[in-house]
């Protein structure tokens, strides 16, 4: 018997590689989107800080805008710096 | 003595002038002429002796006796003959009766002369004149000896007349329908007219055949309506009314034309009104009996519906219509033998047809109430509604969705068949107390079918959720599915249900489009090697899809390797993201080449994995394969069954399977299979599974609450769950659902219930 797979259509879900399931700011799942967005993934990406915490980009930007003086990570209170890994 | 002789002579004279005075057994000719002298002598004598009244009395007595004992029995004897069909019996009876009547008329004329000559004042039977008296005697004798079934004869006479009148103009036959003679030789019309004239002259049309004519006309009309309307839902009412006038009423006019007792106009006007009313009533009744079919045949049956609408105001049949249609629905539609799809189709047709019958919507509410109740009790209703909304091909509901404007109760509706001039207030008949409170929200004047269907459930969420599950199934089962069409439907559904409810579906459709792009990109990636297997992947945003059925399955190494490569390429393409494979989902296109045959199949991943393992090793034990594939033996056995049924594997001994390189029978040849079992299986967890899973999730919350707070009432638990536990797109759990769930936990001895409070067992 010779079996030839002509086409295999598989199903997979995509997932952010992050150390938590939910965003620490909006409490929504990372694989969903922030409260301001409708579409997940490319349209509502995650960003990491140098402290290794990560958030929805829209959430941390909003947070930082509300903190004009000391721009800190809302989780660990270290100074927030984007980690461009 | 001389006087005695004179009497004798006079009596002879009298007998000469009135032969009827003789014994009726001896033949006598009442029309034989008499001598003027004889008559004058008789009159003189009568007057002299004052006997004229007695003579008149005697003659009348004789007439009466003759009528009663001879003429009328002879008349009725015609009715006893075995052949009662057609023109002849009644024609003959009337003919001989009339001949006798004419003879009596001669006697009456002589009596009139006597009265003038002798100045008789007494009027027999107190009638206006002697002719009237004669008619009176005739009528009372006729009716006094009435035959039990005389109407058989009269009916067939007049029926024949009607048939002659009722000749289809388009089908003119050269032969008379009654006597089968050539038209030129046929005397039927003449017979008919002659008989009518004679009856009219004798003045007993109404008393003798009035009832017959009424009954006959009614039956004839009813038959004609039934014949016309049978299995035909065209518009007939105006044609029928015309037919009534040109055939039935024309024929009746010919009959009543000779009636001497009433004027033609007087007698016909009443009759005509009665018949037109009867026509409308009968037609409406016939249509009401057909109404279920008419409804089902909508819109082809629209002309019939328009007819009913036209007729209803002229009859009192609305309550009958409501009752009959409701009963027909119950007996023909609302039972387990009818599929939900068929019920829904009928339901849509009902809404549309009843809108034609009664734009006010009252009738619709009354009639459809049982359908609502019934549909609510069917489990697959939502699924059927949703799937027919989005189904391929012409379909009532999909059409309705395309047509329907977004529902806005505030905008005035301009209904084409309704303008302010013809506007009437809502009728009040269908019993308002029976009106179900749930449906009050429906705007009666704007019957929107989709809304009505959704309102059966009172929940958009349930509806939308079912749609989402079906969409997910479609997207996963046919990778190449027409996303453009799905997007179009989604837009329509959004108009109807609002953006927020359908947002999840939007993401699902976007996933499919994105997947196509990503697959394309990865295939172009020079690092990505697709030597082993042509793999394409549906990459889903799981948060937005309904929960997938969880099934464990270890794929074949070659597939796993390909998936790993794909995942690597994906990770490179989309930084910080990776893929979680749903091994058991998807569809596999494969070719299987055996010694004597080649098969092309589309199968599920589990089926494909099984056969790939058999390629590596042609004999497997169930247990062994179960371990390799990490699939429970019972399930695996069922899946292997698929290959057994296609003759590719065979069970060589219990739980040991082998490849069947050569077919034993020639039945399986080269064929393209599409696997039904695979197609019909949903990749989604069913609504019930989902609910169950949700409830299992909240069980840990409940446990935690009870551990901290000791005992809680149902209301408290529900309230707290609402605050903390219920999230996500699926419908939340109602208090009664929660109660059922908790009762089950009590039965399983995981909870204790006392005094209205729940607590954990110590
Ligand atoms: Zn966030
Ligand atoms: Zn966002
Ligand atoms: Zn941090």
Short mmCIF file of N, CA and C in Angstrom, two decimals, chain A residues 28, chain B residues 465 468 504 543 694 725-732:
data_model
loop_
_atom_site.label_atom_id
_atom_site.label_comp_id
_atom_site.label_asym_id
_atom_site.label_seq_id
_atom_site.Cartn_x
_atom_site.Cartn_y
_atom_site.Cartn_z
N UNK A 28 -7.53 41.45 30.52
CA UNK A 28 -8.05 40.62 29.43
C UNK A 28 -6.96 39.67 28.98
N UNK B 465 -25.14 32.73 19.26
CA UNK B 465 -24.20 31.71 19.68
C UNK B 465 -24.27 30.48 18.78
N UNK B 468 -22.68 31.19 15.58
CA UNK B 468 -21.22 31.16 15.69
C UNK B 468 -20.71 29.72 15.59
N UNK B 504 -17.40 38.41 17.46
CA UNK B 504 -16.61 37.18 17.49
C UNK B 504 -16.56 36.53 16.10
N UNK B 543 -9.64 32.63 21.37
CA UNK B 543 -10.53 33.37 22.27
C UNK B 543 -11.87 33.71 21.62
N UNK B 694 -18.98 24.95 31.39
CA UNK B 694 -19.07 26.19 32.17
C UNK B 694 -19.46 25.91 33.60
N UNK B 725 -17.96 34.99 38.32
CA UNK B 725 -17.61 33.82 37.51
C UNK B 725 -18.06 33.87 36.06
N UNK B 726 -19.22 34.45 35.80
CA UNK B 726 -19.73 34.37 34.43
C UNK B 726 -19.08 35.40 33.53
N UNK B 727 -18.24 34.93 32.65
CA UNK B 727 -17.65 35.82 31.67
C UNK B 727 -17.61 35.10 30.34
N UNK B 728 -17.20 35.81 29.36
CA UNK B 728 -17.08 35.15 28.06
C UNK B 728 -18.36 35.27 27.27
N UNK B 729 -18.30 34.85 26.03
CA UNK B 729 -19.39 35.13 25.09
C UNK B 729 -20.62 34.25 25.27
N UNK B 730 -20.48 33.11 25.91
CA UNK B 730 -21.64 32.23 25.97
C UNK B 730 -22.68 32.77 26.95
N UNK B 731 -23.88 32.32 26.79
CA UNK B 731 -24.95 32.80 27.66
C UNK B 731 -24.66 32.41 29.09
N UNK B 732 -25.04 33.28 29.96
CA UNK B 732 -24.79 32.93 31.35
C UNK B 732 -25.86 31.97 31.84
#
